[in-house]
Short mmCIF file of C-alpha atoms and ligand atoms in Angstrom, two decimals:
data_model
loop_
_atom_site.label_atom_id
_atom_site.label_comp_id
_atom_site.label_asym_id
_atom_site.label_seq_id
_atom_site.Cartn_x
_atom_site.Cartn_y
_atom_site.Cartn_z
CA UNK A 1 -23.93 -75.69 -33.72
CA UNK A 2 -25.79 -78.62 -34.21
CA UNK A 3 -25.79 -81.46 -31.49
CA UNK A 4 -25.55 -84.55 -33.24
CA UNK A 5 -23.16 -84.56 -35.79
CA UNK A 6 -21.74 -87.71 -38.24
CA UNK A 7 -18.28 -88.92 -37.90
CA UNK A 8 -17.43 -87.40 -40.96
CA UNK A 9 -18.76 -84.33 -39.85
CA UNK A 10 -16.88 -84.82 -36.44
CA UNK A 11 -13.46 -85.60 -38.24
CA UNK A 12 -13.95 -82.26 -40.18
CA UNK A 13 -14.22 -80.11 -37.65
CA UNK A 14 -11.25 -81.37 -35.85
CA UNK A 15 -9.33 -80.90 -38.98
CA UNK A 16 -10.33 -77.39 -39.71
CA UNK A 17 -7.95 -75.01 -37.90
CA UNK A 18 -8.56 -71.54 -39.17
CA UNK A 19 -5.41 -70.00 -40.07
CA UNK A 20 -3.48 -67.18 -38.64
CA UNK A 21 -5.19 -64.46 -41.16
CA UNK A 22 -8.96 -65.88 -40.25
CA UNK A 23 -8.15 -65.60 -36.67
CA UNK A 24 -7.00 -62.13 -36.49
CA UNK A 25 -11.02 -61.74 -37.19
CA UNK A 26 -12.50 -64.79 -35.71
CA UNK A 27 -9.79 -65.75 -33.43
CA UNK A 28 -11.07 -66.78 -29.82
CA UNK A 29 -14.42 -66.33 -30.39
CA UNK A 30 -17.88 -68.20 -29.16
CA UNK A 31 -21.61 -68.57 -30.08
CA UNK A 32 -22.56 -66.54 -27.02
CA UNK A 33 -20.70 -63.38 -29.13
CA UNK A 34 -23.81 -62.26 -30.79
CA UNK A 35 -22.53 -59.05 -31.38
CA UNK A 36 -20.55 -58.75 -34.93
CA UNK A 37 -18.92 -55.81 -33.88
CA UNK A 38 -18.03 -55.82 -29.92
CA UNK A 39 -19.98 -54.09 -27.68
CA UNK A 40 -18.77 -51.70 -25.17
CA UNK A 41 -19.37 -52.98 -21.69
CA UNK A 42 -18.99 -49.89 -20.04
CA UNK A 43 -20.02 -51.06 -16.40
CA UNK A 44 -18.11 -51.06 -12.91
CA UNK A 45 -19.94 -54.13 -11.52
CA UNK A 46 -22.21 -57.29 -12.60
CA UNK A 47 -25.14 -59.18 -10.74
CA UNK A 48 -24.68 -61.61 -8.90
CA UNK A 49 -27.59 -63.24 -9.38
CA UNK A 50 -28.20 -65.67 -6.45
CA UNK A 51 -26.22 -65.87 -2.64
CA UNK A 52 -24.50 -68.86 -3.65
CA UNK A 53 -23.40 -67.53 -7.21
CA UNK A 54 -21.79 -64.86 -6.05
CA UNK A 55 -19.45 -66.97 -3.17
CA UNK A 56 -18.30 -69.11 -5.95
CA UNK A 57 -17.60 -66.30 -8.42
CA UNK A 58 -15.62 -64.69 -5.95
CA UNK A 59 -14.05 -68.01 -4.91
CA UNK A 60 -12.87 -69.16 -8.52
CA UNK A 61 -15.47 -71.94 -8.46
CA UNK A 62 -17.29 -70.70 -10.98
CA UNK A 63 -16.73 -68.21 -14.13
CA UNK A 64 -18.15 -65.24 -14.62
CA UNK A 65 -18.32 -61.64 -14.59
CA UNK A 66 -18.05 -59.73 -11.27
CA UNK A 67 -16.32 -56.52 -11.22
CA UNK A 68 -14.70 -54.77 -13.97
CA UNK A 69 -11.23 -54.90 -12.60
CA UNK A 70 -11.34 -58.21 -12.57
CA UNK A 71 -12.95 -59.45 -15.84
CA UNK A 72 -15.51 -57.64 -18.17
CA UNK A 73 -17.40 -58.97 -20.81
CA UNK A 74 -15.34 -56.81 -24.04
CA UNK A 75 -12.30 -57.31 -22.43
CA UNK A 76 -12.86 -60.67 -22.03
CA UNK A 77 -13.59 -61.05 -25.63
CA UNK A 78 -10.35 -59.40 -26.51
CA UNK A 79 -8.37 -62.21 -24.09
CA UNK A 80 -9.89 -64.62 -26.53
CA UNK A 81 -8.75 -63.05 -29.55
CA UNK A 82 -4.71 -62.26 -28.37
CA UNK A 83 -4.91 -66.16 -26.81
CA UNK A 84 -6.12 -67.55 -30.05
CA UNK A 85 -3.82 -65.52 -32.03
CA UNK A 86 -0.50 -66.16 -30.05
CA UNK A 87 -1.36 -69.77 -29.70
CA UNK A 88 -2.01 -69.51 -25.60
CA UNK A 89 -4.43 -71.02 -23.23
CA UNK A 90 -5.51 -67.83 -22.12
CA UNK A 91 -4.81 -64.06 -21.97
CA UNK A 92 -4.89 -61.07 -18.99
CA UNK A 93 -5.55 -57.71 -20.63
CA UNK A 94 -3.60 -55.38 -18.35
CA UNK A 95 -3.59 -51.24 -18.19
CA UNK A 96 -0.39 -51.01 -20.72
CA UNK A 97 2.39 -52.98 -21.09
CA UNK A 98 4.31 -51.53 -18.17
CA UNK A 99 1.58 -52.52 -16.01
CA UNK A 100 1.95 -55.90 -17.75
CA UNK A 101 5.88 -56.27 -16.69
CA UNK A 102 5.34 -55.36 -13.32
CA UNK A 103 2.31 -57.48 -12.54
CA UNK A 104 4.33 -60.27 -13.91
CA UNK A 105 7.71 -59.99 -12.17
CA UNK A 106 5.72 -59.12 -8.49
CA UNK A 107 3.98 -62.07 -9.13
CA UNK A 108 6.40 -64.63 -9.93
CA UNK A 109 9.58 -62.70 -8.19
CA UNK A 110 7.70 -61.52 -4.67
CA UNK A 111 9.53 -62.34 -1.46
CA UNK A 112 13.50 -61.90 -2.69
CA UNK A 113 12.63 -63.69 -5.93
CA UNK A 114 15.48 -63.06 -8.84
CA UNK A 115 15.15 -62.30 -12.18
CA UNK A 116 17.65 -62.75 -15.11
CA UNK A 117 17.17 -60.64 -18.15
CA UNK A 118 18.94 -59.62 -21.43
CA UNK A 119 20.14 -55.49 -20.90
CA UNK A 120 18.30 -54.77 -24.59
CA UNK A 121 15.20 -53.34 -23.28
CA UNK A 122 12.82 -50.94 -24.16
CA UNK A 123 14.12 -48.12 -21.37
CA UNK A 124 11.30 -47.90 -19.12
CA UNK A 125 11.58 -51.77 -18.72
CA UNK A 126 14.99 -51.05 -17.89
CA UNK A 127 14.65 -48.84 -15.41
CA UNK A 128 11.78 -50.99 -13.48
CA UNK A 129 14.21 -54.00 -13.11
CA UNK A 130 17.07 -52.12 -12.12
CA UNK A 131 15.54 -49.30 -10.03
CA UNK A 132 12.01 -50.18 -8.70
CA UNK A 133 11.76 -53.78 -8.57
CA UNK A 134 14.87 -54.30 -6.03
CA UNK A 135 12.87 -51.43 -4.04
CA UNK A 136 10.61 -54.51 -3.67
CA UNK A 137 13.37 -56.83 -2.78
CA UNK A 138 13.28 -58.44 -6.22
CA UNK A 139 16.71 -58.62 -7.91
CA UNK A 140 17.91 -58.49 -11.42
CA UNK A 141 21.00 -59.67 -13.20
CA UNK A 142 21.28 -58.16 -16.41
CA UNK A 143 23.04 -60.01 -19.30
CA UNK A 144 25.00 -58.18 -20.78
CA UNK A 145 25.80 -60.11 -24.06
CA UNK A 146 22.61 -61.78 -24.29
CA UNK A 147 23.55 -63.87 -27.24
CA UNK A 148 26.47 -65.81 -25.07
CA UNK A 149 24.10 -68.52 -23.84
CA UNK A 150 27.19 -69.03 -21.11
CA UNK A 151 25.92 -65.35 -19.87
CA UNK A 152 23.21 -66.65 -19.12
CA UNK A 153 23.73 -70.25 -17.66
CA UNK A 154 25.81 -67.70 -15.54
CA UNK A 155 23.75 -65.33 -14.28
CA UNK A 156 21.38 -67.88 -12.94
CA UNK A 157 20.76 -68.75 -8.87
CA UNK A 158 18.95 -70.75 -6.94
CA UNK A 159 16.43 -68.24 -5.76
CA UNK A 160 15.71 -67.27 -9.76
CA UNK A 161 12.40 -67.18 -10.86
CA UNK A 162 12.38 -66.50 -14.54
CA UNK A 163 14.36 -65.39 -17.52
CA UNK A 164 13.67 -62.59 -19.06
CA UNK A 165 14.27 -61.42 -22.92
CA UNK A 166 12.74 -58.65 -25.34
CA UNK A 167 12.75 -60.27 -29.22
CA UNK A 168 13.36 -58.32 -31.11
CA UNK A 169 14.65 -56.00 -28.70
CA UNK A 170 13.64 -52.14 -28.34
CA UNK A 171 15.48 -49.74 -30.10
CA UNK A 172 18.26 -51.64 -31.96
CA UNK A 173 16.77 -54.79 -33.18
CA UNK A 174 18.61 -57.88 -31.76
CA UNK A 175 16.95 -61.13 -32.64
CA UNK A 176 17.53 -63.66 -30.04
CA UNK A 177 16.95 -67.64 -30.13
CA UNK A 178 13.79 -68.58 -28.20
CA UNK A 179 14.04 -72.21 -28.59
CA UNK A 180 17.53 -72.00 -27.11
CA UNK A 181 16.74 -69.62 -24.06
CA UNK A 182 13.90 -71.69 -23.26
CA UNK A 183 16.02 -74.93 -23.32
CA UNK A 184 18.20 -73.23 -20.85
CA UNK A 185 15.21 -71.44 -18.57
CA UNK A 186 13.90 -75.04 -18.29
CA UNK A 187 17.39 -76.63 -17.54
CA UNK A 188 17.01 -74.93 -14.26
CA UNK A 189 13.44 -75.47 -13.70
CA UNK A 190 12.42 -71.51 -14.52
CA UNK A 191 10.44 -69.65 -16.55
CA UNK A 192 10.85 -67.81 -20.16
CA UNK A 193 9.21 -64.76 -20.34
CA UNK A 194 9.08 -63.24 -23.60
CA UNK A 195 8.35 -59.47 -24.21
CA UNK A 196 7.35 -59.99 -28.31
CA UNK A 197 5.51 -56.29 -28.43
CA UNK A 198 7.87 -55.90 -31.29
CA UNK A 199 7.03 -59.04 -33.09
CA UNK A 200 3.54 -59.77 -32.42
CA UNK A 201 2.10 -62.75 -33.14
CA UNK A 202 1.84 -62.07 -37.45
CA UNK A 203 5.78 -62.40 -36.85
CA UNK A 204 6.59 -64.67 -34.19
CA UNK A 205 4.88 -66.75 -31.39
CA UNK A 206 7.04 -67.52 -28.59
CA UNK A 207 5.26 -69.72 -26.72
CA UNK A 208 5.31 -72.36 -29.61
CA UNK A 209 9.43 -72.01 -29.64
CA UNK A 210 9.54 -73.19 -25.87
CA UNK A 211 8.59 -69.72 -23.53
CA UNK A 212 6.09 -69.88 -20.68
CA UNK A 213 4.66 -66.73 -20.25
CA UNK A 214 4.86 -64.21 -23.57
CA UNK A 215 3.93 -60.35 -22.17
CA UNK A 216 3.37 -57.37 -24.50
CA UNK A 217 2.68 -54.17 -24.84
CA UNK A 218 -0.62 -53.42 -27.23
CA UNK A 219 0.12 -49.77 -27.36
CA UNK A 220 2.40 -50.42 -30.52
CA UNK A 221 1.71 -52.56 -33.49
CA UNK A 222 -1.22 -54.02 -32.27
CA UNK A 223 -3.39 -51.34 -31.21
CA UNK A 224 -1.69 -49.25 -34.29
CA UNK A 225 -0.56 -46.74 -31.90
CA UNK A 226 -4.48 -45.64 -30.83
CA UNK A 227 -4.81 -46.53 -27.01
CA UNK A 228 -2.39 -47.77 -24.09
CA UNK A 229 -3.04 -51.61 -22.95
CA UNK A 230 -0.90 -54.65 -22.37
CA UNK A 231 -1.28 -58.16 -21.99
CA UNK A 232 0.43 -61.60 -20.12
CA UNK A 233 -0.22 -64.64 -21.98
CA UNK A 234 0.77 -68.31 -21.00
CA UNK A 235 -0.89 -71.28 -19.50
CA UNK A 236 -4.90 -71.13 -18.06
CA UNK A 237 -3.54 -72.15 -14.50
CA UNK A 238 -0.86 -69.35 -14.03
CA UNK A 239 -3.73 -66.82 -15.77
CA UNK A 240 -6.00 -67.32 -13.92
CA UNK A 241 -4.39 -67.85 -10.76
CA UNK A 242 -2.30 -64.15 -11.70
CA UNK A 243 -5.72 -62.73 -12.39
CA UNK A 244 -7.54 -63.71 -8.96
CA UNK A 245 -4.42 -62.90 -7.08
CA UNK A 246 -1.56 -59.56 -7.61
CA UNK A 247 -4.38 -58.56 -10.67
CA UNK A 248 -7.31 -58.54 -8.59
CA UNK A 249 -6.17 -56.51 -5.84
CA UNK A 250 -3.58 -54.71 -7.46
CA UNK A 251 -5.50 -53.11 -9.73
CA UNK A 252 -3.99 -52.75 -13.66
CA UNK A 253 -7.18 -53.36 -15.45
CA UNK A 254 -7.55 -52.52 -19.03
CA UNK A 255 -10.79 -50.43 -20.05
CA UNK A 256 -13.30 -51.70 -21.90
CA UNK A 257 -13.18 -48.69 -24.50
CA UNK A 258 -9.87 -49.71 -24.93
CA UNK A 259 -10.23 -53.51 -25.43
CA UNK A 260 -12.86 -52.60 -28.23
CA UNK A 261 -10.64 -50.32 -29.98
CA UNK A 262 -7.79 -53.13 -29.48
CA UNK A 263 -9.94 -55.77 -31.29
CA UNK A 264 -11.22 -53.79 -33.84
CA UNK A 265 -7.18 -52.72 -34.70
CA UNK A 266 -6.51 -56.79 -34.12
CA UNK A 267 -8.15 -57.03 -37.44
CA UNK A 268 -6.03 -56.09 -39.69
CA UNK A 269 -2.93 -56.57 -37.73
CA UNK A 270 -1.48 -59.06 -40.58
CA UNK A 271 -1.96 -56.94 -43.24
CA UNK A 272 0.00 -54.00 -41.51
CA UNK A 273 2.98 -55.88 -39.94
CA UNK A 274 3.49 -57.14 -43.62
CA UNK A 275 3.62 -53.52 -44.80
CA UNK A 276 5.55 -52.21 -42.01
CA UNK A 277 8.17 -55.13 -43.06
CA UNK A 278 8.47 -54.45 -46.53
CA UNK A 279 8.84 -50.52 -45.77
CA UNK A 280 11.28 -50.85 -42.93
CA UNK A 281 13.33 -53.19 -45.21
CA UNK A 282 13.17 -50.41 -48.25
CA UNK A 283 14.63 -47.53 -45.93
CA UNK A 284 16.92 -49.97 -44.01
CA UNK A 285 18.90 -50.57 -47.70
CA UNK A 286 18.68 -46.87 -48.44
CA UNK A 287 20.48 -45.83 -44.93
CA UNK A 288 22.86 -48.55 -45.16
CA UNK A 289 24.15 -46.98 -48.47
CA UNK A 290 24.14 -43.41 -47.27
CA UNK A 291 27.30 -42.22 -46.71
CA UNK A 292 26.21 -40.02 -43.65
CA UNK A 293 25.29 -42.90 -42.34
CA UNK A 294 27.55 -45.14 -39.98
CA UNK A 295 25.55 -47.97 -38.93
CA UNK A 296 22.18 -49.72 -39.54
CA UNK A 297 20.69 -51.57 -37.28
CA UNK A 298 18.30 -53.51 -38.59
CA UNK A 299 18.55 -57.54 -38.01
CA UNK A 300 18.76 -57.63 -42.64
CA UNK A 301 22.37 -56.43 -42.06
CA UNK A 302 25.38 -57.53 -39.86
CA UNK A 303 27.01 -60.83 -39.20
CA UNK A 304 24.19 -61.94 -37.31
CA UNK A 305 21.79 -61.61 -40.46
CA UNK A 306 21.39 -65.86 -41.48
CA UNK A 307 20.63 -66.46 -37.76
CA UNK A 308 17.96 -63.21 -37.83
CA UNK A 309 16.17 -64.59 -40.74
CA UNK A 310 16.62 -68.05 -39.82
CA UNK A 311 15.05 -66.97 -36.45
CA UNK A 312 12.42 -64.56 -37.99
CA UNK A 313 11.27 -66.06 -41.78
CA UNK A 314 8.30 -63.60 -41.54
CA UNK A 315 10.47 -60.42 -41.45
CA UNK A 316 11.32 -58.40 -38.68
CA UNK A 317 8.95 -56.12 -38.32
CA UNK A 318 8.91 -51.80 -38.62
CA UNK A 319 11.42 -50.91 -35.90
CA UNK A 320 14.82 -49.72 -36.44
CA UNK A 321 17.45 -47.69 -35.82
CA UNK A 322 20.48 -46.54 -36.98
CA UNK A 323 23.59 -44.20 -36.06
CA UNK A 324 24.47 -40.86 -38.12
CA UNK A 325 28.52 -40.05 -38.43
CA UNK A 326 29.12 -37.86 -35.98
CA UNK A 327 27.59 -37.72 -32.70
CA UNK A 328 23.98 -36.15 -30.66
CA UNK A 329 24.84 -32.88 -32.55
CA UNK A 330 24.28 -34.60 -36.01
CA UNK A 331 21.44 -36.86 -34.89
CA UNK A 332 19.91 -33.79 -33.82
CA UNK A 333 20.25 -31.62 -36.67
CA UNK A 334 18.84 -34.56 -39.07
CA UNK A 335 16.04 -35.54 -36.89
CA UNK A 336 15.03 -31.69 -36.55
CA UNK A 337 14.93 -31.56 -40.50
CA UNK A 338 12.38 -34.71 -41.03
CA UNK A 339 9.81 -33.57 -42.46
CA UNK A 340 6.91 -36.45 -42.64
CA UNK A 341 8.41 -38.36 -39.48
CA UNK A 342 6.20 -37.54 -36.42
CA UNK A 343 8.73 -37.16 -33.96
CA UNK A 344 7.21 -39.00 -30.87
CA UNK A 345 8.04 -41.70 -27.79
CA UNK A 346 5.93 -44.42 -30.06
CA UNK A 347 6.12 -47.82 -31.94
CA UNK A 348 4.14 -49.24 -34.23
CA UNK A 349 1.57 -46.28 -35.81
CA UNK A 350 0.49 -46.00 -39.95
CA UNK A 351 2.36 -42.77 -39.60
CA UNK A 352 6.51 -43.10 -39.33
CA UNK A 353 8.08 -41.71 -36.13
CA UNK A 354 11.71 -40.96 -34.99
CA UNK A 355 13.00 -40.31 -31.66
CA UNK A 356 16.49 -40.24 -29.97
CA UNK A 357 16.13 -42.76 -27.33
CA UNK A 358 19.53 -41.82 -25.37
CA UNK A 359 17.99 -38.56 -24.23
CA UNK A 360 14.13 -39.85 -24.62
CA UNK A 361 12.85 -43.44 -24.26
CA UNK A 362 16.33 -45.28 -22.93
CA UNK A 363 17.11 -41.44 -20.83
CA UNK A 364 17.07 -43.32 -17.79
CA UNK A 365 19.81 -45.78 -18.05
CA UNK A 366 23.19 -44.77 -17.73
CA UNK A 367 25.94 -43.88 -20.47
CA UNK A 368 27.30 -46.89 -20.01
CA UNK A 369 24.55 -49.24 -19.46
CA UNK A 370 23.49 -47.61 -23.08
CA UNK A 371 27.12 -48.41 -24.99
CA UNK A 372 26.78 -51.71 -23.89
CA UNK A 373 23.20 -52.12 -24.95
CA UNK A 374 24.39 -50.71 -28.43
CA UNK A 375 22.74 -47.13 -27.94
CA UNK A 376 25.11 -44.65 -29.06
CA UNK A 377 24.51 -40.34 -28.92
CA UNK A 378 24.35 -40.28 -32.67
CA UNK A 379 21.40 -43.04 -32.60
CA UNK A 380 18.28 -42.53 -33.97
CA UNK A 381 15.42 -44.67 -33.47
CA UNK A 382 12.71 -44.95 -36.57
CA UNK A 383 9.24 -46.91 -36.38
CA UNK A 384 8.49 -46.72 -39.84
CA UNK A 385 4.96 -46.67 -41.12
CA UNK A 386 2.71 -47.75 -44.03
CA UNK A 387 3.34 -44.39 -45.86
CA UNK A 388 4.78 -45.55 -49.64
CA UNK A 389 8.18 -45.80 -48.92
CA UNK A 390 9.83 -43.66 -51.62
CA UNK A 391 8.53 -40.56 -49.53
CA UNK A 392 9.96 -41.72 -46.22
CA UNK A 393 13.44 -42.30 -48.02
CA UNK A 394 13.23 -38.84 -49.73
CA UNK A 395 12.48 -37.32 -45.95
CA UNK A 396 15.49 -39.25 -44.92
CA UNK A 397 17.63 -38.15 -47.84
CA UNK A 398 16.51 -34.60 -47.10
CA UNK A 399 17.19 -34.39 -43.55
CA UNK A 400 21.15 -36.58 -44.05
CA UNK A 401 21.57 -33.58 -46.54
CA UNK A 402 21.42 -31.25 -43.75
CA UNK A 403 24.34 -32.72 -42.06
N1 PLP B 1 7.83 -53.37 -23.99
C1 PLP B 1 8.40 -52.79 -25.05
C2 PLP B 1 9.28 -53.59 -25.95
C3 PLP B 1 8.18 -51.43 -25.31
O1 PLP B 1 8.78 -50.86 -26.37
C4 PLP B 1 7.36 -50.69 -24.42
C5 PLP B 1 7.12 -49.26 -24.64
O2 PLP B 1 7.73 -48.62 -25.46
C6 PLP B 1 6.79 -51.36 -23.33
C7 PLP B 1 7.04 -52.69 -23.15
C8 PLP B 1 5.89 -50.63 -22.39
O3 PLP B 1 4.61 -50.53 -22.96
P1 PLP B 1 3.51 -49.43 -22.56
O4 PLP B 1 3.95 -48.14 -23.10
O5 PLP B 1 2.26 -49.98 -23.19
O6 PLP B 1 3.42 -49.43 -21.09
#
């Protein structure tokens, strides 16, 4: 860039933000990226270079690369593109987006820290806030209507740390308002921590609506299904603070195979959420006619549709789910009879998928912890693809027939 520039020149460059679709690409990137394509730092550790480098590397002093489970040069480069992207100061790559969770909730919840969180979760989220984390002496209050801002004005205490809320939530699609849980996280002093793996940031970006910390998992629509990774994104200060700290010596660092693979899929990320939208939208109003069918859920249809779309203009993205008549028996016998739906424990892929998450992904909550989270025996949970939609609703149609 050059060093002396005209006030005109100045003013320019201030104005030009690149837009969502540029930074998918460009997003978070620098003039020491001479690489077009990222390279593959596949290294443990880096020189140090002098005596005194190397204390203030370790101490935070100074930035730079040490140690691969700390920071790496392509994963680094992939923090820079999610940041950019979601609109963040900066961005921890993590192992998956498990990894992600916990690393977020030890670090803000440690020492009999509470946590307050809607009960629509993906199930192995679920299971870590009821189960593992108290193991830990963290606690969790689960909402149980999440969209009675009462519930969760109620569930708060003194010793919470954060709120907690998956939008849209994993498997049956509940759209919740970020601006308003926010509002109410702050009217206690806390946190909002956002799980948007659903969304991503082509659909929503939570941290502009009010949340402090937005977490996902990149194993779904952002990696296109390819690798396992996760991410925490929020302010530079709690980054890298998290980062030197429960990160550092606990250990959850992503590969840099896998951050290359991430920002090459990062690229087109737009493109695909769009088509995943428009298809999942095409098979929702096909199963919502079916008469096999009892229930869609898919945020297009119910009384809570305005708010959805008020809440979500760019669509909702390629998750859904929906209930057969019947019960498991029927579920089964139509989800054995698909056809071009992979059936596989994933979100988020080209190629549609369909699983039944009472027995599968959400197996480890309770019968009634599902009812009231809206998961039923005769549910079936789709991620629907980028294959032309006509063939996923004749695989459908197919497989109801066999009811
Ligand atoms: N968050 C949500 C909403 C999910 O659906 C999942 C997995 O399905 C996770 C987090 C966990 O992500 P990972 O499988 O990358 O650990």
């Amino acid at each position: 860039m050059a060093k002396s520039k005209g006030k005109k020149a100045k003013k320019q460059d201030k104005e030009w933000r690149l837009k969502p679709k540029t930074l998918e690409i460009h997003g978070g990137g620098t003039l020491a990226d001479v690489d077009l394509r990222p390279s593959v730092h596949r290294v443990t550790a880096f020189s140090m270079g002098s005596f005194d480098r190397a204390r203030k590397l370790f101490a935070g002093e100074e930035r730079g690369f040490i140690y691969s489970r700390i920071n790496n040069p392509t994963v680094d480069r992939l923090e820079r593109r999610l940041a950019s992207l979601e609109g963040a100061e900066a961005a921890l790559a993590t192992s998956s987006g498990m990894s992600a969770i916990q690393l977020l909730s030890m670090y803000l919840a440690h020492s009999g820290g509470h946590i307050v969180s809607s009960n629509r979760l993906y199930g192995g989220v679920f299971h870590l806030f009821r189960d593992m984390l108290p193991k830990l002496g963290i606690s969790v209050t689960f909402v149980e209507n999440p969209y009675d801002i009462n519930a969760w004005k109620k569930a708060h205490r003194p010793n919470t740390k954060f709120f907690h809320v998956e939008n849209p939530s994993n498997p049956v699609i509940d759209v919740f308002d970020m601006k308003e849980l926010a509002a109410t996280a702050h009217s206690f002093g806390k946190l909002l921590v956002v799980d948007s793996t659903l969304a991503t940031p082509a659909l929503l970006q939570p941290l502009k609506q009010g949340a402090d910390v937005v977490v996902h998992s990149l194993s779904k629509f952002y990696g296109n299904g390819e690798v396992i990774g996760g991410a925490v994104l929020g302010k530079k200060e709690l980054i890298d603070d998290l980062r030197l700290t429960w990160f550092r010596d606990g250990g959850p660092c992503m590969s840099p195979d896998n951050a290359a693979v991430f920002l090459s899929h990062a690229e087109s990320l737009f493109g695909r959420m769009k088509e995943h939208c428009k298809n999942a939208v095409a098979v929702a109003n096909f199963l919502a006619r079916h008469r096999k069918v009892k229930k869609v859920l898919y945020p297009s249809f119910g009384p809570r549709a305005r708010a959805a779309k008020r809440l979500m203009p760019k669509g909702f993205g390629g998750l859904m789910a929906f209930e057969v008549k019947g019960g498991a028996k029927e579920a089964r016998m139509v989800l054995e009879s698909l056809k071009l739906f992979w059936h596989a424990p994933n979100i988020g892929e080209s190629r549609s998928l369909v699983i039944h998450p009472a027995t599968t992904t959400h197996g480890q909550m309770l019968s009634k912890e599902l009812a009231k989270a809206g998961i039923s025996p005769a549910t079936l949970r789709l991620s629907i693809g980028r294959e032309d939609p006509l063939d996923l609703i004749y695989d459908l149609g197919q497989a109801l027939d066999k009811i």
